[in-house]
Amino acid sequence: ITSTGNSKDPFEVDGSTFADFQSALNRSCNNQHNACASAANASGDKSLTVGDCDNQQTQCMATT
């Protein structure tokens, strides 16, 4: 999450801007989850599972 310097949408995540921090955090956590799930699904050794990604997302969302 970065600052845009724009008072209307002061937060940015991966090119999308948000008016409030909570919305930016939600997007950040969701993007992180999607990347994690893609990696888990591509993993041949199953050392990373989508369930692990779900747990990470829950922890990420709880940081507010």
PDB file of N, CA and C in Angstrom:
ATOM      1  N   ILE A   1       0.860  -1.167   0.000  1.00  0.00           N
ATOM      2  CA  ILE A   1       0.000   0.000   0.000  1.00  0.00           C
ATOM      3  C   ILE A   1       0.904   1.228   0.000  1.00  0.00           C
ATOM      4  N   THR A   2       0.678   2.089  -0.985  1.00  0.00           N
ATOM      5  CA  THR A   2       1.478   3.303  -1.075  1.00  0.00           C
ATOM      6  C   THR A   2       0.575   4.532  -1.057  1.00  0.00           C
ATOM      7  N   SER A   3       1.192   5.647  -0.742  1.00  0.00           N
ATOM      8  CA  SER A   3       0.477   6.921  -0.719  1.00  0.00           C
ATOM      9  C   SER A   3       0.497   7.531  -2.115  1.00  0.00           C
ATOM     10  N   THR A   4      -0.654   8.039  -2.555  1.00  0.00           N
ATOM     11  CA  THR A   4      -0.743   8.647  -3.878  1.00  0.00           C
ATOM     12  C   THR A   4      -0.512  10.153  -3.849  1.00  0.00           C
ATOM     13  N   GLY A   5      -0.682  10.757  -2.687  1.00  0.00           N
ATOM     14  CA  GLY A   5      -0.609  12.206  -2.599  1.00  0.00           C
ATOM     15  C   GLY A   5      -1.907  12.881  -3.023  1.00  0.00           C
ATOM     16  N   ASN A   6      -2.899  12.090  -3.380  1.00  0.00           N
ATOM     17  CA  ASN A   6      -4.209  12.592  -3.801  1.00  0.00           C
ATOM     18  C   ASN A   6      -5.150  12.508  -2.603  1.00  0.00           C
ATOM     19  N   SER A   7      -5.720  13.622  -2.209  1.00  0.00           N
ATOM     20  CA  SER A   7      -6.571  13.618  -1.016  1.00  0.00           C
ATOM     21  C   SER A   7      -7.873  12.846  -1.221  1.00  0.00           C
ATOM     22  N   LYS A   8      -8.338  12.713  -2.453  1.00  0.00           N
ATOM     23  CA  LYS A   8      -9.573  11.974  -2.721  1.00  0.00           C
ATOM     24  C   LYS A   8      -9.353  10.461  -2.624  1.00  0.00           C
ATOM     25  N   ASP A   9      -8.266   9.982  -3.193  1.00  0.00           N
ATOM     26  CA  ASP A   9      -7.910   8.556  -3.168  1.00  0.00           C
ATOM     27  C   ASP A   9      -6.452   8.430  -2.740  1.00  0.00           C
ATOM     28  N   PRO A  10      -6.195   8.525  -1.439  1.00  0.00           N
ATOM     29  CA  PRO A  10      -4.813   8.612  -0.973  1.00  0.00           C
ATOM     30  C   PRO A  10      -4.026   7.298  -0.933  1.00  0.00           C
ATOM     31  N   PHE A  11      -4.680   6.167  -1.185  1.00  0.00           N
ATOM     32  CA  PHE A  11      -3.998   4.877  -1.076  1.00  0.00           C
ATOM     33  C   PHE A  11      -4.000   4.153  -2.420  1.00  0.00           C
ATOM     34  N   GLU A  12      -2.883   3.488  -2.724  1.00  0.00           N
ATOM     35  CA  GLU A  12      -2.764   2.758  -3.986  1.00  0.00           C
ATOM     36  C   GLU A  12      -2.235   1.355  -3.736  1.00  0.00           C
ATOM     37  N   VAL A  13      -2.826   0.403  -4.452  1.00  0.00           N
ATOM     38  CA  VAL A  13      -2.377  -0.990  -4.424  1.00  0.00           C
ATOM     39  C   VAL A  13      -2.353  -1.490  -5.862  1.00  0.00           C
ATOM     40  N   ASP A  14      -1.184  -1.825  -6.345  1.00  0.00           N
ATOM     41  CA  ASP A  14      -1.031  -2.403  -7.687  1.00  0.00           C
ATOM     42  C   ASP A  14      -1.766  -1.616  -8.768  1.00  0.00           C
ATOM     43  N   GLY A  15      -1.678  -0.300  -8.713  1.00  0.00           N
ATOM     44  CA  GLY A  15      -2.270   0.546  -9.738  1.00  0.00           C
ATOM     45  C   GLY A  15      -3.701   0.977  -9.484  1.00  0.00           C
ATOM     46  N   SER A  16      -4.359   0.418  -8.489  1.00  0.00           N
ATOM     47  CA  SER A  16      -5.724   0.819  -8.137  1.00  0.00           C
ATOM     48  C   SER A  16      -5.670   1.746  -6.935  1.00  0.00           C
ATOM     49  N   THR A  17      -6.506   2.788  -6.948  1.00  0.00           N
ATOM     50  CA  THR A  17      -6.512   3.742  -5.846  1.00  0.00           C
ATOM     51  C   THR A  17      -7.766   3.584  -5.001  1.00  0.00           C
ATOM     52  N   PHE A  18      -7.635   3.986  -3.735  1.00  0.00           N
ATOM     53  CA  PHE A  18      -8.706   3.795  -2.759  1.00  0.00           C
ATOM     54  C   PHE A  18      -8.831   5.019  -1.869  1.00  0.00           C
ATOM     55  N   ALA A  19     -10.068   5.299  -1.470  1.00  0.00           N
ATOM     56  CA  ALA A  19     -10.346   6.448  -0.614  1.00  0.00           C
ATOM     57  C   ALA A  19     -10.025   6.173   0.845  1.00  0.00           C
ATOM     58  N   ASP A  20     -10.010   4.891   1.244  1.00  0.00           N
ATOM     59  CA  ASP A  20      -9.755   4.576   2.650  1.00  0.00           C
ATOM     60  C   ASP A  20      -8.769   3.414   2.771  1.00  0.00           C
ATOM     61  N   PHE A  21      -8.080   3.406   3.899  1.00  0.00           N
ATOM     62  CA  PHE A  21      -7.040   2.412   4.129  1.00  0.00           C
ATOM     63  C   PHE A  21      -7.602   0.998   4.166  1.00  0.00           C
ATOM     64  N   GLN A  22      -8.764   0.799   4.770  1.00  0.00           N
ATOM     65  CA  GLN A  22      -9.341  -0.542   4.891  1.00  0.00           C
ATOM     66  C   GLN A  22      -9.572  -1.169   3.521  1.00  0.00           C
ATOM     67  N   SER A  23     -10.075  -0.401   2.589  1.00  0.00           N
ATOM     68  CA  SER A  23     -10.301  -0.918   1.235  1.00  0.00           C
ATOM     69  C   SER A  23      -8.978  -1.276   0.566  1.00  0.00           C
ATOM     70  N   ALA A  24      -7.973  -0.440   0.763  1.00  0.00           N
ATOM     71  CA  ALA A  24      -6.651  -0.725   0.206  1.00  0.00           C
ATOM     72  C   ALA A  24      -6.064  -1.986   0.837  1.00  0.00           C
ATOM     73  N   LEU A  25      -6.236  -2.132   2.131  1.00  0.00           N
ATOM     74  CA  LEU A  25      -5.740  -3.326   2.813  1.00  0.00           C
ATOM     75  C   LEU A  25      -6.442  -4.577   2.295  1.00  0.00           C
ATOM     76  N   ASN A  26      -7.754  -4.496   2.125  1.00  0.00           N
ATOM     77  CA  ASN A  26      -8.492  -5.646   1.601  1.00  0.00           C
ATOM     78  C   ASN A  26      -7.959  -6.056   0.241  1.00  0.00           C
ATOM     79  N   ARG A  27      -7.729  -5.072  -0.641  1.00  0.00           N
ATOM     80  CA  ARG A  27      -7.210  -5.389  -1.975  1.00  0.00           C
ATOM     81  C   ARG A  27      -5.820  -6.003  -1.880  1.00  0.00           C
ATOM     82  N   SER A  28      -4.988  -5.437  -1.039  1.00  0.00           N
ATOM     83  CA  SER A  28      -3.634  -5.950  -0.877  1.00  0.00           C
ATOM     84  C   SER A  28      -3.646  -7.394  -0.392  1.00  0.00           C
ATOM     85  N   CYS A  29      -4.463  -7.673   0.611  1.00  0.00           N
ATOM     86  CA  CYS A  29      -4.565  -9.036   1.143  1.00  0.00           C
ATOM     87  C   CYS A  29      -5.121  -9.997   0.094  1.00  0.00           C
ATOM     88  N   ASN A  30      -6.114  -9.550  -0.667  1.00  0.00           N
ATOM     89  CA  ASN A  30      -6.692 -10.405  -1.704  1.00  0.00           C
ATOM     90  C   ASN A  30      -5.697 -10.675  -2.825  1.00  0.00           C
ATOM     91  N   ASN A  31      -4.950  -9.655  -3.240  1.00  0.00           N
ATOM     92  CA  ASN A  31      -3.933  -9.854  -4.273  1.00  0.00           C
ATOM     93  C   ASN A  31      -2.868 -10.833  -3.799  1.00  0.00           C
ATOM     94  N   GLN A  32      -2.469 -10.680  -2.548  1.00  0.00           N
ATOM     95  CA  GLN A  32      -1.466 -11.564  -1.963  1.00  0.00           C
ATOM     96  C   GLN A  32      -1.998 -13.001  -1.926  1.00  0.00           C
ATOM     97  N   HIS A  33      -3.258 -13.160  -1.554  1.00  0.00           N
ATOM     98  CA  HIS A  33      -3.870 -14.486  -1.502  1.00  0.00           C
ATOM     99  C   HIS A  33      -3.911 -15.116  -2.887  1.00  0.00           C
ATOM    100  N   ASN A  34      -4.302 -14.346  -3.887  1.00  0.00           N
ATOM    101  CA  ASN A  34      -4.386 -14.889  -5.241  1.00  0.00           C
ATOM    102  C   ASN A  34      -3.026 -15.340  -5.756  1.00  0.00           C
ATOM    103  N   ALA A  35      -2.000 -14.563  -5.490  1.00  0.00           N
ATOM    104  CA  ALA A  35      -0.650 -14.944  -5.906  1.00  0.00           C
ATOM    105  C   ALA A  35      -0.194 -16.195  -5.169  1.00  0.00           C
ATOM    106  N   CYS A  36      -0.497 -16.267  -3.898  1.00  0.00           N
ATOM    107  CA  CYS A  36      -0.141 -17.434  -3.092  1.00  0.00           C
ATOM    108  C   CYS A  36      -0.865 -18.678  -3.597  1.00  0.00           C
ATOM    109  N   ALA A  37      -2.163 -18.552  -3.866  1.00  0.00           N
ATOM    110  CA  ALA A  37      -2.948 -19.695  -4.340  1.00  0.00           C
ATOM    111  C   ALA A  37      -2.452 -20.174  -5.698  1.00  0.00           C
ATOM    112  N   SER A  38      -2.079 -19.252  -6.558  1.00  0.00           N
ATOM    113  CA  SER A  38      -1.527 -19.640  -7.859  1.00  0.00           C
ATOM    114  C   SER A  38      -0.230 -20.419  -7.678  1.00  0.00           C
ATOM    115  N   ALA A  39       0.606 -19.956  -6.766  1.00  0.00           N
ATOM    116  CA  ALA A  39       1.859 -20.663  -6.489  1.00  0.00           C
ATOM    117  C   ALA A  39       1.585 -22.034  -5.886  1.00  0.00           C
ATOM    118  N   ALA A  40       0.610 -22.110  -5.000  1.00  0.00           N
ATOM    119  CA  ALA A  40       0.273 -23.394  -4.377  1.00  0.00           C
ATOM    120  C   ALA A  40      -0.253 -24.374  -5.415  1.00  0.00           C
ATOM    121  N   ASN A  41      -1.087 -23.901  -6.311  1.00  0.00           N
ATOM    122  CA  ASN A  41      -1.639 -24.777  -7.339  1.00  0.00           C
ATOM    123  C   ASN A  41      -0.579 -25.230  -8.334  1.00  0.00           C
ATOM    124  N   ALA A  42       0.455 -24.425  -8.527  1.00  0.00           N
ATOM    125  CA  ALA A  42       1.523 -24.772  -9.455  1.00  0.00           C
ATOM    126  C   ALA A  42       2.603 -25.631  -8.804  1.00  0.00           C
ATOM    127  N   SER A  43       2.576 -25.714  -7.483  1.00  0.00           N
ATOM    128  CA  SER A  43       3.612 -26.440  -6.750  1.00  0.00           C
ATOM    129  C   SER A  43       3.463 -27.938  -6.945  1.00  0.00           C
ATOM    130  N   GLY A  44       4.518 -28.558  -7.420  1.00  0.00           N
ATOM    131  CA  GLY A  44       4.483 -30.001  -7.628  1.00  0.00           C
ATOM    132  C   GLY A  44       4.681 -30.791  -6.352  1.00  0.00           C
ATOM    133  N   ASP A  45       5.342 -30.204  -5.364  1.00  0.00           N
ATOM    134  CA  ASP A  45       5.648 -30.963  -4.148  1.00  0.00           C
ATOM    135  C   ASP A  45       4.618 -30.768  -3.039  1.00  0.00           C
ATOM    136  N   LYS A  46       3.650 -29.911  -3.260  1.00  0.00           N
ATOM    137  CA  LYS A  46       2.556 -29.677  -2.304  1.00  0.00           C
ATOM    138  C   LYS A  46       3.033 -29.175  -0.943  1.00  0.00           C
ATOM    139  N   SER A  47       4.220 -28.564  -0.899  1.00  0.00           N
ATOM    140  CA  SER A  47       4.698 -28.006   0.368  1.00  0.00           C
ATOM    141  C   SER A  47       3.937 -26.735   0.739  1.00  0.00           C
ATOM    142  N   LEU A  48       3.265 -26.142  -0.245  1.00  0.00           N
ATOM    143  CA  LEU A  48       2.427 -24.970  -0.023  1.00  0.00           C
ATOM    144  C   LEU A  48       1.033 -25.316  -0.512  1.00  0.00           C
ATOM    145  N   THR A  49       0.033 -25.114   0.349  1.00  0.00           N
ATOM    146  CA  THR A  49      -1.342 -25.439  -0.030  1.00  0.00           C
ATOM    147  C   THR A  49      -2.191 -24.170  -0.071  1.00  0.00           C
ATOM    148  N   VAL A  50      -3.314 -24.247  -0.756  1.00  0.00           N
ATOM    149  CA  VAL A  50      -4.242 -23.118  -0.780  1.00  0.00           C
ATOM    150  C   VAL A  50      -4.745 -22.837   0.636  1.00  0.00           C
ATOM    151  N   GLY A  51      -4.855 -23.863   1.452  1.00  0.00           N
ATOM    152  CA  GLY A  51      -5.223 -23.669   2.853  1.00  0.00           C
ATOM    153  C   GLY A  51      -4.219 -22.792   3.586  1.00  0.00           C
ATOM    154  N   ASP A  52      -2.936 -22.977   3.272  1.00  0.00           N
ATOM    155  CA  ASP A  52      -1.911 -22.100   3.847  1.00  0.00           C
ATOM    156  C   ASP A  52      -2.158 -20.653   3.424  1.00  0.00           C
ATOM    157  N   CYS A  53      -2.531 -20.482   2.168  1.00  0.00           N
ATOM    158  CA  CYS A  53      -2.819 -19.143   1.645  1.00  0.00           C
ATOM    159  C   CYS A  53      -4.045 -18.547   2.328  1.00  0.00           C
ATOM    160  N   ASP A  54      -5.049 -19.375   2.574  1.00  0.00           N
ATOM    161  CA  ASP A  54      -6.245 -18.915   3.282  1.00  0.00           C
ATOM    162  C   ASP A  54      -5.883 -18.411   4.674  1.00  0.00           C
ATOM    163  N   ASN A  55      -5.025 -19.153   5.365  1.00  0.00           N
ATOM    164  CA  ASN A  55      -4.587 -18.739   6.705  1.00  0.00           C
ATOM    165  C   ASN A  55      -3.825 -17.421   6.654  1.00  0.00           C
ATOM    166  N   GLN A  56      -2.971 -17.281   5.642  1.00  0.00           N
ATOM    167  CA  GLN A  56      -2.215 -16.043   5.482  1.00  0.00           C
ATOM    168  C   GLN A  56      -3.165 -14.869   5.234  1.00  0.00           C
ATOM    169  N   GLN A  57      -4.189 -15.083   4.423  1.00  0.00           N
ATOM    170  CA  GLN A  57      -5.149 -14.017   4.141  1.00  0.00           C
ATOM    171  C   GLN A  57      -5.899 -13.604   5.408  1.00  0.00           C
ATOM    172  N   THR A  58      -6.283 -14.568   6.205  1.00  0.00           N
ATOM    173  CA  THR A  58      -6.972 -14.273   7.464  1.00  0.00           C
ATOM    174  C   THR A  58      -6.094 -13.411   8.363  1.00  0.00           C
ATOM    175  N   GLN A  59      -4.819 -13.766   8.460  1.00  0.00           N
ATOM    176  CA  GLN A  59      -3.891 -12.983   9.278  1.00  0.00           C
ATOM    177  C   GLN A  59      -3.692 -11.589   8.706  1.00  0.00           C
ATOM    178  N   CYS A  60      -3.601 -11.500   7.395  1.00  0.00           N
ATOM    179  CA  CYS A  60      -3.425 -10.203   6.739  1.00  0.00           C
ATOM    180  C   CYS A  60      -4.614  -9.290   7.023  1.00  0.00           C
ATOM    181  N   MET A  61      -5.813  -9.811   6.891  1.00  0.00           N
ATOM    182  CA  MET A  61      -7.023  -9.012   7.101  1.00  0.00           C
ATOM    183  C   MET A  61      -7.170  -8.581   8.562  1.00  0.00           C
ATOM    184  N   ALA A  62      -6.565  -9.308   9.469  1.00  0.00           N
ATOM    185  CA  ALA A  62      -6.680  -9.002  10.897  1.00  0.00           C
ATOM    186  C   ALA A  62      -5.702  -7.917  11.343  1.00  0.00           C
ATOM    187  N   THR A  63      -4.901  -7.389  10.440  1.00  0.00           N
ATOM    188  CA  THR A  63      -3.873  -6.422  10.824  1.00  0.00           C
ATOM    189  C   THR A  63      -4.403  -5.020  11.058  1.00  0.00           C
ATOM    190  N   THR A  64      -5.694  -4.799  10.854  1.00  0.00           N
ATOM    191  CA  THR A  64      -6.225  -3.438  11.042  1.00  0.00           C
ATOM    192  C   THR A  64      -6.555  -3.172  12.482  1.00  0.00           C
TER     193      THR A  64
END
